[in-house]
């Protein structure tokens, strides 16, 4: 006997995602707990990650996010735990898609166990640049040895790797920003995913790396838990959506979901007329659609992970607020749970000029919407420890590369 999976529409799914992302009401919790609910904050632009996290955390500012990352306290008090180590509740490392993320330190065994278990395709590097699997293992082992108990700049780590492997690892053969990087750097994210590298404290303008001191969880168990967390935050979703979020193979994701379904850990629903999945038993959705105005920064987790993208970026939003279909390159204006414009902020001392460009499809913003928008701009200013000045007009800044 077969049963028809329950149907979930876009409005219900979007409203639940908004709620679980603390975008309807900031959470009275910590930056680490909020970052866990987001499944990481994209931190290629660290200030955008700070804004993403703090906007979801009641009364938080960027200083609270920075203190969680550094392991100190915003009030200057010591935060050393009983082991003598500082209590860094957030860590900066390479996360989904091999991109820089803030992740909860407590979740790092899960993340490294899962990410290191994702099959990798053929390297896109030219044949004379790419590394063999054996060379990759050798470099990762060298990184682990060099970074244990140390914080090293890129140049210092290069020297340490070459000393442990050979000159080939330091050959400057990788094209990067009108420069050449040493060969080993193509596996930086691999070392992070295997749990032997994360970012340390900046040394002036120089980035440092260190060893996070964690052991990756079992890969099979970690992947199953990551799927459940993803579906809780962004479901209903298909294996293809999950694969896109991780930059993983579609077929592999399909097999992973099929295995979890066979174990009864996830269940199928009809989402917008297509097959999708939720955590088993997690089939309650809000009765009302998402309401309200929100400003989300560059590369916000909600805009990147929510699918189908054409529903989150409807009509002209797809062309104006995406860059060739890629989400995150523009900060976005959300109205009632969908993208309805773009915005930009420019800082001068304590003054933060916030320019918001609603799309024509959003219509003329009435008094109530303008009040909400002004409150959002004010909150952005507070998070950034400045004073916001709102302008509704055209954003002339192009997408972030």
Tab-separated table of C-alpha atoms in Angstrom:
chain	number	residue	atom	x	y	z
A	1	UNK	CA	0.000	0.000	0.000
A	2	UNK	CA	1.393	3.401	-0.921
A	3	UNK	CA	0.674	6.746	0.690
A	4	UNK	CA	0.843	10.169	-0.878
A	5	UNK	CA	3.573	12.263	0.721
A	6	UNK	CA	2.221	15.411	2.409
A	7	UNK	CA	2.422	18.481	0.210
A	8	UNK	CA	4.461	21.479	1.312
A	9	UNK	CA	4.221	24.785	-0.532
A	10	UNK	CA	6.850	27.482	-0.858
A	11	UNK	CA	5.172	29.838	1.628
A	12	UNK	CA	5.146	27.236	4.418
A	13	UNK	CA	8.728	26.137	3.792
A	14	UNK	CA	10.002	29.706	3.568
A	15	UNK	CA	8.254	30.741	6.789
A	16	UNK	CA	9.731	27.783	8.670
A	17	UNK	CA	13.221	28.492	7.381
A	18	UNK	CA	12.878	32.153	8.365
A	19	UNK	CA	11.850	31.112	11.882
A	20	UNK	CA	14.582	28.526	12.301
A	21	UNK	CA	17.145	31.039	11.042
A	22	UNK	CA	16.055	33.539	13.730
A	23	UNK	CA	15.168	36.000	10.987
A	24	UNK	CA	11.663	36.610	12.319
A	25	UNK	CA	12.911	37.232	15.848
A	26	UNK	CA	16.582	37.392	16.951
A	27	UNK	CA	17.432	34.656	19.438
A	28	UNK	CA	18.337	35.355	23.044
A	29	UNK	CA	21.255	32.984	22.723
A	30	UNK	CA	24.976	32.974	21.871
A	31	UNK	CA	26.753	33.609	18.554
A	32	UNK	CA	27.918	29.977	18.539
A	33	UNK	CA	24.383	28.621	18.933
A	34	UNK	CA	23.078	30.913	16.212
A	35	UNK	CA	25.937	29.925	13.888
A	36	UNK	CA	25.108	26.262	14.513
A	37	UNK	CA	21.494	26.873	13.461
A	38	UNK	CA	22.710	28.614	10.294
A	39	UNK	CA	25.043	25.678	9.519
A	40	UNK	CA	27.948	28.080	9.428
A	41	UNK	CA	28.429	31.710	8.453
A	42	UNK	CA	30.269	32.360	5.183
A	43	UNK	CA	33.310	34.400	6.220
A	44	UNK	CA	35.242	35.206	3.066
A	45	UNK	CA	34.224	38.736	4.066
A	46	UNK	CA	34.572	38.496	7.836
A	47	UNK	CA	32.559	41.656	8.507
A	48	UNK	CA	29.615	40.147	6.594
A	49	UNK	CA	29.795	36.974	8.697
A	50	UNK	CA	29.831	39.079	11.866
A	51	UNK	CA	26.739	40.911	10.629
A	52	UNK	CA	24.946	37.685	9.639
A	53	UNK	CA	25.451	36.180	13.080
A	54	UNK	CA	24.846	39.294	15.176
A	55	UNK	CA	21.627	40.229	13.342
A	56	UNK	CA	20.197	36.881	14.462
A	57	UNK	CA	21.417	37.207	18.055
A	58	UNK	CA	19.434	39.428	20.398
A	59	UNK	CA	21.270	42.669	21.255
A	60	UNK	CA	24.581	41.359	19.881
A	61	UNK	CA	27.178	43.460	18.076
A	62	UNK	CA	30.176	42.531	15.957
A	63	UNK	CA	32.242	42.691	19.160
A	64	UNK	CA	30.305	39.729	20.574
A	65	UNK	CA	31.018	37.667	17.461
A	66	UNK	CA	34.691	38.664	17.523
A	67	UNK	CA	35.021	37.761	21.187
A	68	UNK	CA	33.516	34.318	20.494
A	69	UNK	CA	36.056	33.860	17.684
A	70	UNK	CA	39.081	35.140	19.609
A	71	UNK	CA	38.195	33.447	22.878
A	72	UNK	CA	38.129	36.637	24.931
A	73	UNK	CA	35.164	38.568	26.252
A	74	UNK	CA	33.710	41.777	24.925
A	75	UNK	CA	33.982	43.302	28.425
A	76	UNK	CA	37.693	42.496	28.579
A	77	UNK	CA	37.402	39.859	31.316
A	78	UNK	CA	39.503	36.728	31.126
A	79	UNK	CA	37.817	33.758	29.506
A	80	UNK	CA	40.366	31.053	30.188
A	81	UNK	CA	38.789	27.728	31.108
A	82	UNK	CA	39.937	25.123	33.613
A	83	UNK	CA	42.314	23.532	31.096
A	84	UNK	CA	44.202	26.798	30.682
A	85	UNK	CA	42.973	27.264	27.090
A	86	UNK	CA	40.839	30.160	25.957
A	87	UNK	CA	37.246	29.208	25.296
A	88	UNK	CA	36.852	29.966	21.578
A	89	UNK	CA	33.251	29.084	20.850
A	90	UNK	CA	33.599	30.005	17.166
A	91	UNK	CA	36.362	28.977	14.806
A	92	UNK	CA	37.316	30.303	11.374
A	93	UNK	CA	38.119	27.581	8.903
A	94	UNK	CA	37.248	26.143	5.492
A	95	UNK	CA	33.694	24.820	5.486
A	96	UNK	CA	31.084	23.905	2.850
A	97	UNK	CA	32.212	24.304	-0.767
A	98	UNK	CA	35.794	24.767	0.456
A	99	UNK	CA	35.014	28.383	1.353
A	100	UNK	CA	35.958	30.250	4.522
A	101	UNK	CA	33.317	29.936	7.260
A	102	UNK	CA	32.743	30.609	10.925
A	103	UNK	CA	31.715	27.344	12.581
A	104	UNK	CA	30.954	26.467	16.207
A	105	UNK	CA	34.073	24.985	17.768
A	106	UNK	CA	31.972	22.297	19.445
A	107	UNK	CA	30.717	21.155	16.010
A	108	UNK	CA	34.138	20.931	14.367
A	109	UNK	CA	34.476	17.123	14.804
A	110	UNK	CA	31.133	16.754	12.999
A	111	UNK	CA	32.078	19.138	10.201
A	112	UNK	CA	35.542	17.681	9.596
A	113	UNK	CA	34.195	14.129	9.720
A	114	UNK	CA	31.524	14.968	7.151
A	115	UNK	CA	33.515	17.224	4.827
A	116	UNK	CA	36.487	14.872	4.667
A	117	UNK	CA	34.130	12.066	3.585
A	118	UNK	CA	32.711	13.835	0.531
A	119	UNK	CA	34.088	12.340	-2.693
A	120	UNK	CA	36.202	14.734	-4.699
A	121	UNK	CA	36.283	14.935	-8.455
A	122	UNK	CA	39.253	15.380	-10.697
A	123	UNK	CA	41.316	18.453	-9.858
A	124	UNK	CA	40.710	21.465	-12.078
A	125	UNK	CA	44.398	22.341	-11.869
A	126	UNK	CA	46.601	21.873	-14.956
A	127	UNK	CA	48.392	18.543	-15.065
A	128	UNK	CA	51.764	20.094	-14.242
A	129	UNK	CA	50.327	21.870	-11.206
A	130	UNK	CA	48.003	19.350	-9.540
A	131	UNK	CA	49.133	17.035	-6.777
A	132	UNK	CA	48.751	13.269	-6.607
A	133	UNK	CA	46.762	11.662	-3.766
A	134	UNK	CA	50.043	10.546	-2.212
A	135	UNK	CA	51.455	14.077	-2.371
A	136	UNK	CA	48.254	15.433	-0.853
A	137	UNK	CA	48.547	13.016	2.063
A	138	UNK	CA	52.198	13.966	2.522
A	139	UNK	CA	51.424	17.686	2.596
A	140	UNK	CA	48.490	17.260	4.979
A	141	UNK	CA	50.705	15.282	7.355
A	142	UNK	CA	53.356	18.000	7.125
A	143	UNK	CA	50.757	20.677	7.875
A	144	UNK	CA	49.513	18.742	10.904
A	145	UNK	CA	53.045	18.404	12.262
A	146	UNK	CA	54.020	22.018	11.603
A	147	UNK	CA	50.866	23.595	13.065
A	148	UNK	CA	50.588	21.545	16.236
A	149	UNK	CA	51.138	24.039	19.034
A	150	UNK	CA	52.026	26.837	16.598
A	151	UNK	CA	50.498	29.717	14.636
A	152	UNK	CA	52.284	30.252	11.321
A	153	UNK	CA	51.880	32.722	8.479
A	154	UNK	CA	51.519	31.384	4.945
A	155	UNK	CA	55.214	31.962	4.237
A	156	UNK	CA	56.272	30.301	7.490
A	157	UNK	CA	54.004	27.349	6.818
A	158	UNK	CA	55.365	27.051	3.274
A	159	UNK	CA	58.902	26.794	4.642
A	160	UNK	CA	57.798	24.215	7.199
A	161	UNK	CA	56.027	22.088	4.581
A	162	UNK	CA	58.966	22.214	2.160
A	163	UNK	CA	61.320	21.174	4.963
A	164	UNK	CA	59.145	18.123	5.638
A	165	UNK	CA	58.310	17.137	2.045
A	166	UNK	CA	60.595	18.642	-0.572
A	167	UNK	CA	60.973	21.685	-2.859
A	168	UNK	CA	58.125	20.503	-5.137
A	169	UNK	CA	55.530	21.483	-2.516
A	170	UNK	CA	56.756	25.073	-2.537
A	171	UNK	CA	56.999	25.528	-6.307
A	172	UNK	CA	55.130	28.724	-7.206
A	173	UNK	CA	52.943	27.300	-9.941
A	174	UNK	CA	49.377	28.232	-8.918
A	175	UNK	CA	47.846	31.249	-10.632
A	176	UNK	CA	46.303	33.493	-7.959
A	177	UNK	CA	45.416	37.198	-8.013
A	178	UNK	CA	48.102	38.180	-10.547
A	179	UNK	CA	50.612	36.213	-8.500
A	180	UNK	CA	51.864	32.671	-8.134
A	181	UNK	CA	51.141	30.595	-5.036
A	182	UNK	CA	53.125	27.558	-3.881
A	183	UNK	CA	51.811	24.202	-5.067
A	184	UNK	CA	50.728	23.008	-1.613
A	185	UNK	CA	48.075	25.718	-1.246
A	186	UNK	CA	45.676	23.898	-3.570
A	187	UNK	CA	44.971	21.512	-0.677
A	188	UNK	CA	44.542	24.105	2.091
A	189	UNK	CA	40.833	23.369	2.351
A	190	UNK	CA	41.558	19.625	2.278
A	191	UNK	CA	43.807	20.009	5.328
A	192	UNK	CA	41.037	21.964	7.072
A	193	UNK	CA	38.445	19.318	6.192
A	194	UNK	CA	40.725	16.636	7.626
A	195	UNK	CA	40.921	18.595	10.869
A	196	UNK	CA	44.563	19.689	10.907
A	197	UNK	CA	44.274	23.369	9.891
A	198	UNK	CA	42.184	26.385	10.815
A	199	UNK	CA	42.819	30.125	11.005
A	200	UNK	CA	44.771	31.508	13.928
A	201	UNK	CA	44.986	35.077	15.179
A	202	UNK	CA	45.978	37.649	12.563
A	203	UNK	CA	49.533	38.889	12.928
A	204	UNK	CA	49.115	42.491	11.889
A	205	UNK	CA	47.916	42.276	8.278
A	206	UNK	CA	49.096	38.692	7.906
A	207	UNK	CA	46.810	35.679	8.238
A	208	UNK	CA	48.024	32.790	10.365
A	209	UNK	CA	47.054	29.133	10.507
A	210	UNK	CA	47.038	26.755	13.457
A	211	UNK	CA	45.945	23.230	14.359
A	212	UNK	CA	42.400	23.144	15.795
A	213	UNK	CA	43.229	20.214	18.051
A	214	UNK	CA	40.172	18.101	17.231
A	215	UNK	CA	39.673	14.611	15.869
A	216	UNK	CA	37.183	14.248	12.980
A	217	UNK	CA	34.084	12.229	13.819
A	218	UNK	CA	33.299	9.009	11.974
A	219	UNK	CA	32.454	10.026	8.420
A	220	UNK	CA	29.301	7.948	7.961
A	221	UNK	CA	27.784	9.117	11.235
A	222	UNK	CA	28.809	12.729	10.622
A	223	UNK	CA	27.265	12.813	7.144
A	224	UNK	CA	23.987	11.440	8.440
A	225	UNK	CA	23.825	14.066	11.155
A	226	UNK	CA	24.774	16.839	8.725
A	227	UNK	CA	21.918	15.847	6.398
A	228	UNK	CA	19.491	15.960	9.329
A	229	UNK	CA	20.751	19.369	10.427
A	230	UNK	CA	20.543	20.678	6.868
A	231	UNK	CA	16.983	19.439	6.435
A	232	UNK	CA	15.984	20.896	9.804
A	233	UNK	CA	17.314	24.305	8.786
A	234	UNK	CA	16.550	24.382	5.049
A	235	UNK	CA	14.138	21.544	4.329
A	236	UNK	CA	12.199	20.369	2.515
A	237	UNK	CA	15.110	19.815	0.165
A	238	UNK	CA	16.224	17.322	-2.448
A	239	UNK	CA	19.558	15.509	-2.669
A	240	UNK	CA	20.411	17.881	-5.522
A	241	UNK	CA	19.894	20.899	-3.260
A	242	UNK	CA	22.120	19.338	-0.593
A	243	UNK	CA	24.786	18.534	-3.181
A	244	UNK	CA	24.733	22.097	-4.508
A	245	UNK	CA	25.116	23.498	-0.993
A	246	UNK	CA	28.190	21.320	-0.398
A	247	UNK	CA	29.549	21.415	-3.985
A	248	UNK	CA	29.328	17.614	-3.955
A	249	UNK	CA	28.318	15.087	-6.645
A	250	UNK	CA	24.553	14.760	-7.228
A	251	UNK	CA	24.662	10.973	-7.524
A	252	UNK	CA	26.541	10.623	-4.244
A	253	UNK	CA	23.992	12.829	-2.469
A	254	UNK	CA	21.148	10.751	-3.903
A	255	UNK	CA	22.703	7.566	-2.539
A	256	UNK	CA	23.277	9.214	0.843
A	257	UNK	CA	19.634	10.297	1.100
A	258	UNK	CA	18.413	6.859	-0.019
A	259	UNK	CA	20.424	5.216	2.745
A	260	UNK	CA	19.062	7.569	5.403
A	261	UNK	CA	15.521	7.051	4.115
A	262	UNK	CA	16.018	3.288	4.388
A	263	UNK	CA	17.025	3.778	8.033
A	264	UNK	CA	13.869	5.797	8.666
A	265	UNK	CA	15.824	8.963	9.541
A	266	UNK	CA	14.336	11.141	6.790
A	267	UNK	CA	10.970	11.071	5.041
A	268	UNK	CA	9.710	12.147	1.658
A	269	UNK	CA	7.279	14.997	1.061
A	270	UNK	CA	5.947	16.736	-2.016
A	271	UNK	CA	7.496	20.193	-2.182
A	272	UNK	CA	6.211	22.494	-4.898
A	273	UNK	CA	5.072	19.403	-6.790
A	274	UNK	CA	8.453	17.653	-6.645
A	275	UNK	CA	9.995	15.037	-4.376
A	276	UNK	CA	11.882	16.442	-1.378
A	277	UNK	CA	12.860	15.354	2.104
A	278	UNK	CA	12.524	16.392	5.740
A	279	UNK	CA	13.788	14.859	8.970
A	280	UNK	CA	11.505	11.992	9.923
A	281	UNK	CA	8.531	13.357	11.854
A	282	UNK	CA	9.448	16.992	11.209
A	283	UNK	CA	6.356	17.782	9.144
A	284	UNK	CA	4.855	20.742	11.000
A	285	UNK	CA	4.956	24.073	9.183
A	286	UNK	CA	3.643	27.552	10.051
A	287	UNK	CA	0.107	28.400	9.002
A	288	UNK	CA	1.050	31.972	8.097
A	289	UNK	CA	3.605	33.100	5.496
A	290	UNK	CA	6.716	35.013	6.506
A	291	UNK	CA	6.169	38.693	7.228
A	292	UNK	CA	8.471	41.635	7.696
A	293	UNK	CA	11.443	43.490	6.260
A	294	UNK	CA	15.011	42.255	6.710
A	295	UNK	CA	18.453	43.311	5.479
A	296	UNK	CA	20.866	40.420	4.908
A	297	UNK	CA	24.577	40.958	4.175
A	298	UNK	CA	26.880	39.479	1.557
A	299	UNK	CA	26.881	35.658	1.385
A	300	UNK	CA	24.252	35.197	4.071
A	301	UNK	CA	23.594	31.505	4.766
A	302	UNK	CA	19.845	31.847	4.211
A	303	UNK	CA	20.197	33.212	0.669
A	304	UNK	CA	22.794	30.609	-0.303
A	305	UNK	CA	21.130	27.485	1.118
A	306	UNK	CA	17.420	28.143	0.491
A	307	UNK	CA	16.082	26.339	-2.561
A	308	UNK	CA	14.534	26.498	-5.102
A	309	UNK	CA	16.438	29.689	-5.758
A	310	UNK	CA	13.993	31.043	-8.319
A	311	UNK	CA	11.312	31.142	-5.593
A	312	UNK	CA	13.527	33.032	-3.137
A	313	UNK	CA	14.658	35.371	-5.944
A	314	UNK	CA	11.405	35.745	-7.924
A	315	UNK	CA	11.100	37.582	-11.222
A	316	UNK	CA	13.443	40.517	-11.631
A	317	UNK	CA	15.197	39.683	-8.340
A	318	UNK	CA	16.835	36.757	-10.114
A	319	UNK	CA	18.670	39.123	-12.441
A	320	UNK	CA	19.285	42.032	-10.057
A	321	UNK	CA	20.232	40.295	-6.817
A	322	UNK	CA	22.177	37.313	-8.182
A	323	UNK	CA	25.419	37.221	-10.134
A	324	UNK	CA	24.996	34.771	-12.985
A	325	UNK	CA	22.639	32.749	-10.805
A	326	UNK	CA	25.063	32.721	-7.867
A	327	UNK	CA	23.672	33.881	-4.520
A	328	UNK	CA	25.531	35.982	-1.997
A	329	UNK	CA	27.282	38.475	-4.228
A	330	UNK	CA	24.803	41.212	-3.294
A	331	UNK	CA	23.418	42.070	0.158
A	332	UNK	CA	19.663	41.634	-0.175
A	333	UNK	CA	16.426	43.178	1.022
A	334	UNK	CA	13.866	40.596	2.128
A	335	UNK	CA	10.199	41.545	2.183
A	336	UNK	CA	7.842	38.885	3.510
A	337	UNK	CA	10.454	36.184	3.109
A	338	UNK	CA	11.536	36.755	-0.500
A	339	UNK	CA	14.206	38.924	-2.085
A	340	UNK	CA	12.764	42.286	-3.099
A	341	UNK	CA	15.865	44.426	-3.529
A	342	UNK	CA	19.546	44.980	-2.840
A	343	UNK	CA	21.421	47.258	-0.474
A	344	UNK	CA	24.888	48.489	0.379
A	345	UNK	CA	26.580	50.085	3.358
A	346	UNK	CA	29.549	52.422	3.394
A	347	UNK	CA	31.335	53.394	6.582
A	348	UNK	CA	32.981	56.709	7.429
A	349	UNK	CA	34.050	56.777	11.043
A	350	UNK	CA	30.954	56.070	13.132
A	351	UNK	CA	28.641	57.048	10.269
A	352	UNK	CA	27.268	54.151	8.248
A	353	UNK	CA	25.465	55.139	5.055
A	354	UNK	CA	22.908	52.441	4.209
A	355	UNK	CA	21.449	52.615	0.692
A	356	UNK	CA	18.523	50.306	-0.083
A	357	UNK	CA	17.215	49.740	-3.600
A	358	UNK	CA	13.774	48.078	-3.636
A	359	UNK	CA	12.938	46.407	-6.926
A	360	UNK	CA	10.083	47.891	-8.984
A	361	UNK	CA	8.049	44.747	-8.302
A	362	UNK	CA	8.110	45.623	-4.599
A	363	UNK	CA	5.992	48.672	-5.409
A	364	UNK	CA	6.050	51.858	-3.389
A	365	UNK	CA	6.993	51.132	0.198
A	366	UNK	CA	4.259	52.405	2.474
A	367	UNK	CA	4.777	54.067	5.821
A	368	UNK	CA	4.770	50.783	7.750
A	369	UNK	CA	7.377	49.191	5.461
A	370	UNK	CA	9.574	52.285	5.618
A	371	UNK	CA	9.449	52.179	9.422
A	372	UNK	CA	10.512	48.542	9.378
A	373	UNK	CA	13.294	49.358	6.929
A	374	UNK	CA	14.514	52.201	9.113
A	375	UNK	CA	14.540	49.839	12.119
A	376	UNK	CA	16.568	47.320	10.159
A	377	UNK	CA	19.082	49.972	9.095
A	378	UNK	CA	19.325	51.121	12.701
A	379	UNK	CA	19.998	47.551	13.798
A	380	UNK	CA	22.719	47.172	11.155
A	381	UNK	CA	24.323	50.341	12.498
A	382	UNK	CA	24.146	49.054	16.073
A	383	UNK	CA	25.715	45.707	15.119
A	384	UNK	CA	28.540	47.540	13.358
A	385	UNK	CA	28.949	49.869	16.352
A	386	UNK	CA	28.029	52.971	14.423
A	387	UNK	CA	25.085	55.153	13.470
A	388	UNK	CA	23.170	54.268	10.330
A	389	UNK	CA	21.820	56.842	7.881
A	390	UNK	CA	19.223	55.325	5.552
A	391	UNK	CA	18.699	56.294	1.903
A	392	UNK	CA	16.174	54.593	-0.369
A	393	UNK	CA	17.666	54.843	-3.824
A	394	UNK	CA	19.802	53.156	-6.464
A	395	UNK	CA	22.715	50.954	-5.423
A	396	UNK	CA	25.567	51.628	-7.837
A	397	UNK	CA	28.030	49.132	-6.396
A	398	UNK	CA	28.386	45.957	-8.455
A	399	UNK	CA	28.481	42.362	-7.191
A	400	UNK	CA	31.264	41.173	-4.945
A	401	UNK	CA	33.711	38.943	-6.792
